[in-house]
Coordinates of C-alpha atoms and ligand atoms in Angstrom, one line a residue:
X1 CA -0.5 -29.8 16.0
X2 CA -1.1 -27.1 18.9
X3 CA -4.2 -27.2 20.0
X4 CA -7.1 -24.6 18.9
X5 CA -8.3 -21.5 20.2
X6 CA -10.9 -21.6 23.4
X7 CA -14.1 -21.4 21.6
X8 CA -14.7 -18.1 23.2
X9 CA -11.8 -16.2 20.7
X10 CA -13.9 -18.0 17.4
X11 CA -17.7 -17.2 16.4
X12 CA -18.9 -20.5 17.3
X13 CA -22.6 -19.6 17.6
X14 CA -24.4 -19.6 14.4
X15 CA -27.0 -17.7 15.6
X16 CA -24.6 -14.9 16.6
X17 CA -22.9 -15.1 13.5
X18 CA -26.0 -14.4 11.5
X19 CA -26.6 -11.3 14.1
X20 CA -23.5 -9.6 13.3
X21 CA -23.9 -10.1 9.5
X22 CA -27.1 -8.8 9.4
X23 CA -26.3 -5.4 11.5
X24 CA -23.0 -5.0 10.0
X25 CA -24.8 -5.1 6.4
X26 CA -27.5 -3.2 7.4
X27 CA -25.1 -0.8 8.3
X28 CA -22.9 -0.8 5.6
X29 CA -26.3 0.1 3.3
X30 CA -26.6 3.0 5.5
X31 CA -23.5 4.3 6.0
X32 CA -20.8 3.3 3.0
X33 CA -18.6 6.0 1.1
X34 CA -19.1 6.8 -2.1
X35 CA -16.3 5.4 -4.0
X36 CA -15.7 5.4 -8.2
X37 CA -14.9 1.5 -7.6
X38 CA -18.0 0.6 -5.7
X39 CA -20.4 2.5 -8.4
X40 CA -18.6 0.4 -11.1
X41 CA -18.5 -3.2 -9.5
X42 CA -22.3 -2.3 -8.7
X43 CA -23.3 -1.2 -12.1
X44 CA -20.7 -2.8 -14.8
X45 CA -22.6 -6.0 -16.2
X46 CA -19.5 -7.1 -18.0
X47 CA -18.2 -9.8 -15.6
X48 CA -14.2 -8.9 -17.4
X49 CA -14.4 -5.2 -16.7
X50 CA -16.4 -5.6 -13.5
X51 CA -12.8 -7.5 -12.0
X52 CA -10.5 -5.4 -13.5
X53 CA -12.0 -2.3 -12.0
X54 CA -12.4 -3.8 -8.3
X55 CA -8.6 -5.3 -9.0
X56 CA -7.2 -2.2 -10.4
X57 CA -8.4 -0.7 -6.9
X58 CA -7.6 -3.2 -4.5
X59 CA -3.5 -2.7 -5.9
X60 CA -4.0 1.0 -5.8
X61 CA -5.6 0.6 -2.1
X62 CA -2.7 -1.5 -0.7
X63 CA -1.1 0.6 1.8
X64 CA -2.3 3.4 0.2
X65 CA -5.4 5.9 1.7
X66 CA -8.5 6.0 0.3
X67 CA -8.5 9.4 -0.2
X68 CA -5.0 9.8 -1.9
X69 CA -6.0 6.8 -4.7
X70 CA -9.8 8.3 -5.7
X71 CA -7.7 10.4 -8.0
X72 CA -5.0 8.2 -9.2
X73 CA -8.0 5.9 -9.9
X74 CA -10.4 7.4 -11.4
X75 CA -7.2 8.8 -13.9
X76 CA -6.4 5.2 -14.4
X77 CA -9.9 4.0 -15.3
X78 CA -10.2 7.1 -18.0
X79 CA -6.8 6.2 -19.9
X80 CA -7.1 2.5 -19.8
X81 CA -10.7 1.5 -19.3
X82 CA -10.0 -2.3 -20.0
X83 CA -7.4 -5.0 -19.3
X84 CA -6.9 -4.6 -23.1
X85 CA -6.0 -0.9 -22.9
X86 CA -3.8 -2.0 -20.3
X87 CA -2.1 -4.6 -21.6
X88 CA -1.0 -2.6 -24.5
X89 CA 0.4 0.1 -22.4
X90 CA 4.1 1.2 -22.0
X91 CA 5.6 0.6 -18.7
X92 CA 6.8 4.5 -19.1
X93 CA 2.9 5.0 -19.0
X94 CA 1.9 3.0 -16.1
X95 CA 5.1 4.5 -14.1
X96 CA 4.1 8.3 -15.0
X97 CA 0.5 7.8 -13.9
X98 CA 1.5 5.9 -11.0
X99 CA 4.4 8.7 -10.0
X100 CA 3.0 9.8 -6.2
X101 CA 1.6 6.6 -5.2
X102 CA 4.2 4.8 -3.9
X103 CA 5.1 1.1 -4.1
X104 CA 5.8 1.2 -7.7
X105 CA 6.2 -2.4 -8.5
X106 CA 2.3 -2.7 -8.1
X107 CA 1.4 -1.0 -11.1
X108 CA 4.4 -2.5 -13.0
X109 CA 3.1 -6.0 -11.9
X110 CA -0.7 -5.1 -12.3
X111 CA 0.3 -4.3 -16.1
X112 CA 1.7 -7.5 -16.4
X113 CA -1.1 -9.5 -15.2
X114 CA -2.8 -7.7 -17.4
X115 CA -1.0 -8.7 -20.2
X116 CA -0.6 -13.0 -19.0
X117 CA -4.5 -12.3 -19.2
X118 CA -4.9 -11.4 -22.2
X119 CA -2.4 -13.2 -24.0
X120 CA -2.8 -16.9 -21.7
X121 CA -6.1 -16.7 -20.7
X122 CA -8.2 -15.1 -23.4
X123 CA -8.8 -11.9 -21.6
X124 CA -10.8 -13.6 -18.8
X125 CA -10.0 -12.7 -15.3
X126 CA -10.1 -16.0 -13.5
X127 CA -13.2 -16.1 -11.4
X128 CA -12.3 -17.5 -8.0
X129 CA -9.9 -16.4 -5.5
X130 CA -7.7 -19.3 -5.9
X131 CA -7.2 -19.0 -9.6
X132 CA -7.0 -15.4 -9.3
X133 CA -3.9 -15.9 -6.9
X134 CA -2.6 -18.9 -8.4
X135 CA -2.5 -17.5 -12.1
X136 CA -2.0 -13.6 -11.6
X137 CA 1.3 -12.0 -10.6
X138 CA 1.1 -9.7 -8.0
X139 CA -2.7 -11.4 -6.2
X140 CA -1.6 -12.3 -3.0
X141 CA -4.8 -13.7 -0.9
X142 CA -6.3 -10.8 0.2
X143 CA -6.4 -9.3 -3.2
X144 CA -7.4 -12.7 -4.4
X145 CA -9.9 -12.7 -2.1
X146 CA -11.6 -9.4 -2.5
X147 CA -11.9 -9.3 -6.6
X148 CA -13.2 -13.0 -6.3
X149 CA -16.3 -12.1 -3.5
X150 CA -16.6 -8.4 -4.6
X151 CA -17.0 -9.1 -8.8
X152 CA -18.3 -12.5 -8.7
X153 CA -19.8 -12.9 -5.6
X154 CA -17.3 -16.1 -4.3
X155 CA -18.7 -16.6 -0.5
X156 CA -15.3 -15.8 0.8
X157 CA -13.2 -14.2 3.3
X158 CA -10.8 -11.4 3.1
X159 CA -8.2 -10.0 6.0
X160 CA -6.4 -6.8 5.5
X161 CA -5.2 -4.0 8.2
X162 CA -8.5 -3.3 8.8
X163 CA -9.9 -6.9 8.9
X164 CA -7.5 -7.4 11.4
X165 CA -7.8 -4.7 13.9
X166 CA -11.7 -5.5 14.1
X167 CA -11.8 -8.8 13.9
X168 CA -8.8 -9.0 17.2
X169 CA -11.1 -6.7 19.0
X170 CA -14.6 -8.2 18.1
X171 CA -12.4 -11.6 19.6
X172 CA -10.1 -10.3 22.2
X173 CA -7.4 -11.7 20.0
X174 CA -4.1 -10.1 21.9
X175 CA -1.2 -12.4 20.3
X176 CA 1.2 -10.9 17.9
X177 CA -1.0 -9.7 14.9
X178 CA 1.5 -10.4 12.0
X179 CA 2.6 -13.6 13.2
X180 CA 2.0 -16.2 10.1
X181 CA -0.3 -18.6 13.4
X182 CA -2.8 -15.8 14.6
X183 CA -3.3 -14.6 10.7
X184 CA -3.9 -18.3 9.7
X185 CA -6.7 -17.8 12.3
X186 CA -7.8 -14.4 11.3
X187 CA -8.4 -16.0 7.5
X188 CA -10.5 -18.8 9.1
X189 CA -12.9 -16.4 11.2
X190 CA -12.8 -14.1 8.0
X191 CA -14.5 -17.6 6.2
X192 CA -16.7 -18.0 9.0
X193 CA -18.2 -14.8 9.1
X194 CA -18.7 -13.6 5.5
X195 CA -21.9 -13.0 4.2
X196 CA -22.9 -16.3 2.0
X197 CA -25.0 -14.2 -0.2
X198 CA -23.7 -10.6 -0.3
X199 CA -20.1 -12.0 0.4
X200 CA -18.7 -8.6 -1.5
X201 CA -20.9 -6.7 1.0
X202 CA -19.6 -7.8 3.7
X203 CA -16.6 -8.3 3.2
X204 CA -16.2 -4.1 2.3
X205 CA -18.5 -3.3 5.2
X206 CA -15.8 -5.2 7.5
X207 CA -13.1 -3.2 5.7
X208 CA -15.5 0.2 6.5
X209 CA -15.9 -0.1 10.0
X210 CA -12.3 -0.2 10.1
X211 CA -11.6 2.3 8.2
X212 CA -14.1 4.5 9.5
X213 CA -15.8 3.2 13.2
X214 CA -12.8 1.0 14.6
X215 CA -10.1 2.9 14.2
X216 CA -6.7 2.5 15.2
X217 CA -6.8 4.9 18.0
X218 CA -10.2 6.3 19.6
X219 CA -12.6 4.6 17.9
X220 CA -16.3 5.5 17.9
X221 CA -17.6 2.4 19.9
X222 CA -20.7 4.3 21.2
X223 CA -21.4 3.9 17.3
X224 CA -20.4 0.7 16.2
X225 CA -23.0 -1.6 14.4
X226 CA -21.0 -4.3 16.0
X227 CA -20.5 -3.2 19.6
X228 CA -23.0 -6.0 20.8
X229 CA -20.9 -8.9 19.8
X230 CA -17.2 -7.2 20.5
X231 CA -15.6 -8.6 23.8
X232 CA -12.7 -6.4 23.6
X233 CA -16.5 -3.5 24.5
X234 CA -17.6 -5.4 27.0
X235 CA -14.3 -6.1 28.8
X236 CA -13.9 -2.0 28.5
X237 CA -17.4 -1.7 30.1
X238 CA -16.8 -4.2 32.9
X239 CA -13.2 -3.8 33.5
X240 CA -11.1 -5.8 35.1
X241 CA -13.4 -7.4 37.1
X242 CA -15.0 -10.4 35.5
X243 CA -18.8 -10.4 36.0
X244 CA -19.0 -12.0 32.0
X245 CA -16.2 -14.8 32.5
X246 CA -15.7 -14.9 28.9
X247 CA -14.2 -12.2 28.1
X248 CA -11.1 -12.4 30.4
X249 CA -8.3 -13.7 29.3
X250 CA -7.9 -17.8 29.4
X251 CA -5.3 -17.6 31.8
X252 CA -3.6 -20.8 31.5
X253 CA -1.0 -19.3 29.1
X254 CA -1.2 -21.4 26.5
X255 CA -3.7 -20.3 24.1
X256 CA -2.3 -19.0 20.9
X257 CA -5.2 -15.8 20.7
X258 CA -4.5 -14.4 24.3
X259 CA -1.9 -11.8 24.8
X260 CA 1.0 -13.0 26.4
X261 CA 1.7 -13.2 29.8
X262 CA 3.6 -10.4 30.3
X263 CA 1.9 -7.8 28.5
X264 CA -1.7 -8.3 30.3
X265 CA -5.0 -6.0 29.4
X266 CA -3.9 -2.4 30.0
X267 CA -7.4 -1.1 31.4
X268 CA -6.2 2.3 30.5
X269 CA -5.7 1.2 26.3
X270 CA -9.4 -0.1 26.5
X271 CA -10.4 -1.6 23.3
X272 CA -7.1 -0.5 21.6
X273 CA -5.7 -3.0 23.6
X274 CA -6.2 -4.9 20.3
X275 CA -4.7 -5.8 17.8
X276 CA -1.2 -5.9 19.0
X277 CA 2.2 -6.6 17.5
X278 CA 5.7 -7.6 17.6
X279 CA 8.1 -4.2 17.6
X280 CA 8.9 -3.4 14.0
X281 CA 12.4 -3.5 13.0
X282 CA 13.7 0.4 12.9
X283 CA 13.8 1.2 9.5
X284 CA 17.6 1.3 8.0
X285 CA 19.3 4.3 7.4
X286 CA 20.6 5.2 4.0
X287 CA 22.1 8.3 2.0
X288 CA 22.6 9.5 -1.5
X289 CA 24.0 12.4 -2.7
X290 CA 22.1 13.3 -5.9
X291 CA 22.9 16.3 -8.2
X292 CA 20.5 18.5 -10.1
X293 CA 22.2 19.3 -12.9
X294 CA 21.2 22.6 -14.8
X295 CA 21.4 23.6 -18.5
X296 CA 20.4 25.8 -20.6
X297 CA 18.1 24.8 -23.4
X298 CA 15.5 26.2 -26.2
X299 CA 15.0 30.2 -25.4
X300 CA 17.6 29.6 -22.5
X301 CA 15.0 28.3 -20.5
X302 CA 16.6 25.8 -17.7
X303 CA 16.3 22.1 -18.4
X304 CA 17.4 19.4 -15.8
X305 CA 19.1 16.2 -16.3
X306 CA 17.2 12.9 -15.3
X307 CA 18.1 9.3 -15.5
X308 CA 16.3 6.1 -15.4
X309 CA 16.7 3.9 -12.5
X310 CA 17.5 0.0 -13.3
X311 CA 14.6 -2.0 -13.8
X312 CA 14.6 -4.0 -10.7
X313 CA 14.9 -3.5 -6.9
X314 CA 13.4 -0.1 -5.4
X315 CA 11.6 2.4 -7.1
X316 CA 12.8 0.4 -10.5
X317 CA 12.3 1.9 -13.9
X318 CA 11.5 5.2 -12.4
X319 CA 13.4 8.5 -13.3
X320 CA 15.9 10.6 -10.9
X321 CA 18.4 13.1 -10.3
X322 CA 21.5 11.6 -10.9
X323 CA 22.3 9.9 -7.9
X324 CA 24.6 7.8 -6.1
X325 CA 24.5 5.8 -3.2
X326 CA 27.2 7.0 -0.6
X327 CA 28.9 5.2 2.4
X328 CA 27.7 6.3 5.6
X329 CA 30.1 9.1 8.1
X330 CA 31.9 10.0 5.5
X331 CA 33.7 13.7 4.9
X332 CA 31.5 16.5 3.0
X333 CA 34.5 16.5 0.8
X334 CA 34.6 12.6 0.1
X335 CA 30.9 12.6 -0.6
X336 CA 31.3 15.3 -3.3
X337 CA 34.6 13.7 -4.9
X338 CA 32.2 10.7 -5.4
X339 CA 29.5 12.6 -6.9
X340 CA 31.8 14.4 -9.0
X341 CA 33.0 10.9 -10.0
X342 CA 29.7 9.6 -11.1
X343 CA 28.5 12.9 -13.0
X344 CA 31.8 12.6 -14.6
X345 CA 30.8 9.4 -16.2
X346 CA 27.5 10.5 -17.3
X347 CA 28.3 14.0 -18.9
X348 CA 31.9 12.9 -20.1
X349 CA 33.2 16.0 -18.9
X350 CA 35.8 16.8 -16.0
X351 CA 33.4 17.2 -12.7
X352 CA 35.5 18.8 -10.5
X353 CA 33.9 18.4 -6.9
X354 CA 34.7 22.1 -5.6
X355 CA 32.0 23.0 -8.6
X356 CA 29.3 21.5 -6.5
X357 CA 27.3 23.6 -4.6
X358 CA 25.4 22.1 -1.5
X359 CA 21.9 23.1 -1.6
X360 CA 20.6 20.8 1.4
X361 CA 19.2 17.8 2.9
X362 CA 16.0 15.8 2.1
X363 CA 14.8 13.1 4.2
X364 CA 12.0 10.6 3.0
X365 CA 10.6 7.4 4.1
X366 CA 10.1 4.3 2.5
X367 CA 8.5 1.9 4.2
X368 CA 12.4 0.3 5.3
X369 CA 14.4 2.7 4.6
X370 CA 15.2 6.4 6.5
X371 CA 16.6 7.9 3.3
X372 CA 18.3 11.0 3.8
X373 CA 19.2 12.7 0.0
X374 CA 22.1 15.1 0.2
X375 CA 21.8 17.3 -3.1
X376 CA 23.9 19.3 -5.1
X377 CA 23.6 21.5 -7.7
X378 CA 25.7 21.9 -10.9
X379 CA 25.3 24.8 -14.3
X380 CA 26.6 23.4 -17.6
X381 CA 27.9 25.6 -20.1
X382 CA 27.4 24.4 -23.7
X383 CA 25.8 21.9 -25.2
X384 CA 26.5 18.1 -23.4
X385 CA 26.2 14.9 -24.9
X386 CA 25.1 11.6 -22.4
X387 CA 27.1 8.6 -22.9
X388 CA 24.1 6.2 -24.1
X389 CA 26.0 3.5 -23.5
X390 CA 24.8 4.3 -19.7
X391 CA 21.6 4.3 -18.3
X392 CA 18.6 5.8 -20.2
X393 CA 18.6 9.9 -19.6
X394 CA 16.9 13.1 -21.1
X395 CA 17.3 16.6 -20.4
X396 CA 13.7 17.9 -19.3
X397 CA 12.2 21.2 -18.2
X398 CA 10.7 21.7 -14.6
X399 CA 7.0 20.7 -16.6
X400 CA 8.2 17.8 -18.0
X401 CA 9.9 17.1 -14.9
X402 CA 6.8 16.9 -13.3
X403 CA 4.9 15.3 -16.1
X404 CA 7.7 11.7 -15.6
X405 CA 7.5 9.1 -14.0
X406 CA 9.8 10.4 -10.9
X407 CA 9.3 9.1 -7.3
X408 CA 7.7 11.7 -4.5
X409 CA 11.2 11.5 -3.1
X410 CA 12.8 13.3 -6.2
X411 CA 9.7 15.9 -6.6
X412 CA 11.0 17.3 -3.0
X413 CA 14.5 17.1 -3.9
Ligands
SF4_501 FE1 -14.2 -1.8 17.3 FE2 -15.4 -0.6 19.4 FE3 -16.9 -1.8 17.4 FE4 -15.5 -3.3 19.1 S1 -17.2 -1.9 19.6 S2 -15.6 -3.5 16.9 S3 -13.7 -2.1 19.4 S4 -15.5 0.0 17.2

């Protein structure tokens, strides 16, 4: 087994330990954001709803700003108030609600926990974070984690993106931030430091000062409750010479927590030195020529053709512009004769691809993929009838449109 971590990267000193918790909380009880999920884990007695409410927000808050999901949540709560409510939800529901949030597959998985609850287990969350992550689909451990210390007060850890960045600062930790060794050790100073009797506390108040104090880039040292026990502060304040020998690096180029070798302390990165990581892959590039296909309906007002995506893979089960993936470099002409192709199938009428007209480009990111949409646009005449032996499809108006469960991608097409 490699050997641990100088003691210097851990929080070996109880006494220290017990320093941090208490000025972090005392912060925390100060300073904390109002936030529809906190008021309801505070003040919801029933021990059922209290964990669906935290866990309905810790999906919505994965990858996802705070700010964009107060909203989406508070929607949420309103429509299906229980796991119960939930459970007996369509996915069509969950997907229109969700529609803007991204990440789709959490809401279709959260729905399905919801339902193993209720059907396997009674309609009792399980109360500890390995239960919770063992029996729920879609509770990974930090997830796990947070419903079990936040709604039923489990003593333990949690480490998210902001967990991470403070917790690698507070410890100098400089090695690659994602890789499976240094977050093995994040987890187990995460279980250190928690609070053992406001675990939920602290374990949020960690999360805020990330959020909020120790930012990614400039962040507010001068006010950090924590600033005392951070080495990656006091190696800023001292610079690179070492009058506090701790807080260099360990220098024998071995230990797992130090940066590597050759990417030293930048003095000029101060505490954003930390955390750091290996290079993401470039995200891979993709495009789809997708057709908005016009009719006219009641009153001649315009109605637009949408299909259902397949019920797997990305963005499943949502709705879209008929699409289709295309090769990349090929001809503007090729590309059309292949959307002309695929329309053809859906409407059952010739396509021809001169009919097209180009209307422009769209370019969104996901997460892996730099999807560029290149759309078209098409008036029927006369009344067309879908092949329902193909995908699921409905004519809608620009209202309805917006009203379905259609990805953020489409809305700017
Ligand atoms: Fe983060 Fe600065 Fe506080 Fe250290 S002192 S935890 S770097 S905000």
């Amino acid at each position: 087994a490699p050997a641990p971590p100088p003691a210097r990267h851990l929080f070996s000193d109880p006494s220290e330990v017990e320093a941090l918790r208490r000025n972090l909380l005392a912060w925390y009880d100060r300073c904390k954001r109002d936030l529809p999920w906190r008021a309801l884990a505070a003040t919801e007695p029933d021990a059922d709803r209290r964990g669906y409410a935290v866990w309905v927000s810790e999906i919505m808050l994965q990858q996802t700003q705070v700010a964009t999901v107060i909203d989406y949540y508070t929607r949420w709560m309103q429509k299906w108030p229980t796991l119960q409510a939930l459970a007996q939800a369509s996915l069509e529901e969950v997907n229109e609600l969700w529609a803007g949030l991204g990440y789709y597959s959490r809401g279709k998985r959260l729905q399905e926990a919801a339902r193993k609850v209720v059907s396997e287990l009674a309609g009792r969350i399980p109360r500890t974070a390995e239960d919770l992550q063992k029996l729920l689909p879609g509770v990974g451990r930090y997830t796990a984690g947070a419903i079990a210390s936040i709604s039923y007060g489990q003593a333990t850890g949690v480490v998210d993106g902001n967990v991470i960045r403070v917790l690698c600062r507070l410890r100098c930790v400089g090695a690659d931030s994602s890789s499976p060794a240094v977050i093995d050790w994040l987890w187990d100073m995460a279980n250190v430091l928690v609070d053992r009797s406001r675990p939920g506390d602290f374990n949020q108040a960690l999360m805020e000062l990330g959020a909020t104090v120790c930012v990614p880039k400039s962040p507010l040292c001068g006010e950090c409750p924590v600033k005392q026990h951070c080495q990656a502060w006091r190696r800023k304040l001292f610079g690179k010479a070492p009058p506090v020998p701790d807080v260099e690096d360990c220098g024998l180029g071995d230990c797992p927590l130090c940066p590597p070798a050759t990417e030293p302390w930048d003095s000029s990165l101060g505490v954003t030195n930390f955390p750091r990581k290996a290079a993401k892959k470039p995200p891979r590039a993709m495009r789809t020529a997708t057709c908005v296909l016009e009719r006219r309906g009641c009153h001649r007002a315009p109605e637009y053709l949408i299909v259902q995506r397949s019920s797997s893979g990305l963005l499943a089960g949502l709705w879209e512009f008929p699409s289709v993936p295309l090769a990349q470099d090929l001809q503007e002409e090729k590309e059309k004769e292949e959307l002309a192709d695929h329309l053809q199938a859906w409407t059952g009428w010739p396509v021809a691809a001169k009919a097209l007209q180009f209307i422009g480009e769209v370019i969104h990111i996901f997460s892996h993929i730099h999807q560029t949409y290149v759309v078209y646009s098409l008036h029927l005449d006369g009344d067309v009838t879908l092949d329902p032996a193909l995908s699921p499809s409905r004519w809608v108006t620009e209202d309805e449109f917006h009203a379905s469960a259609v990805s953020t991608a489409m809305k700017k097409v």
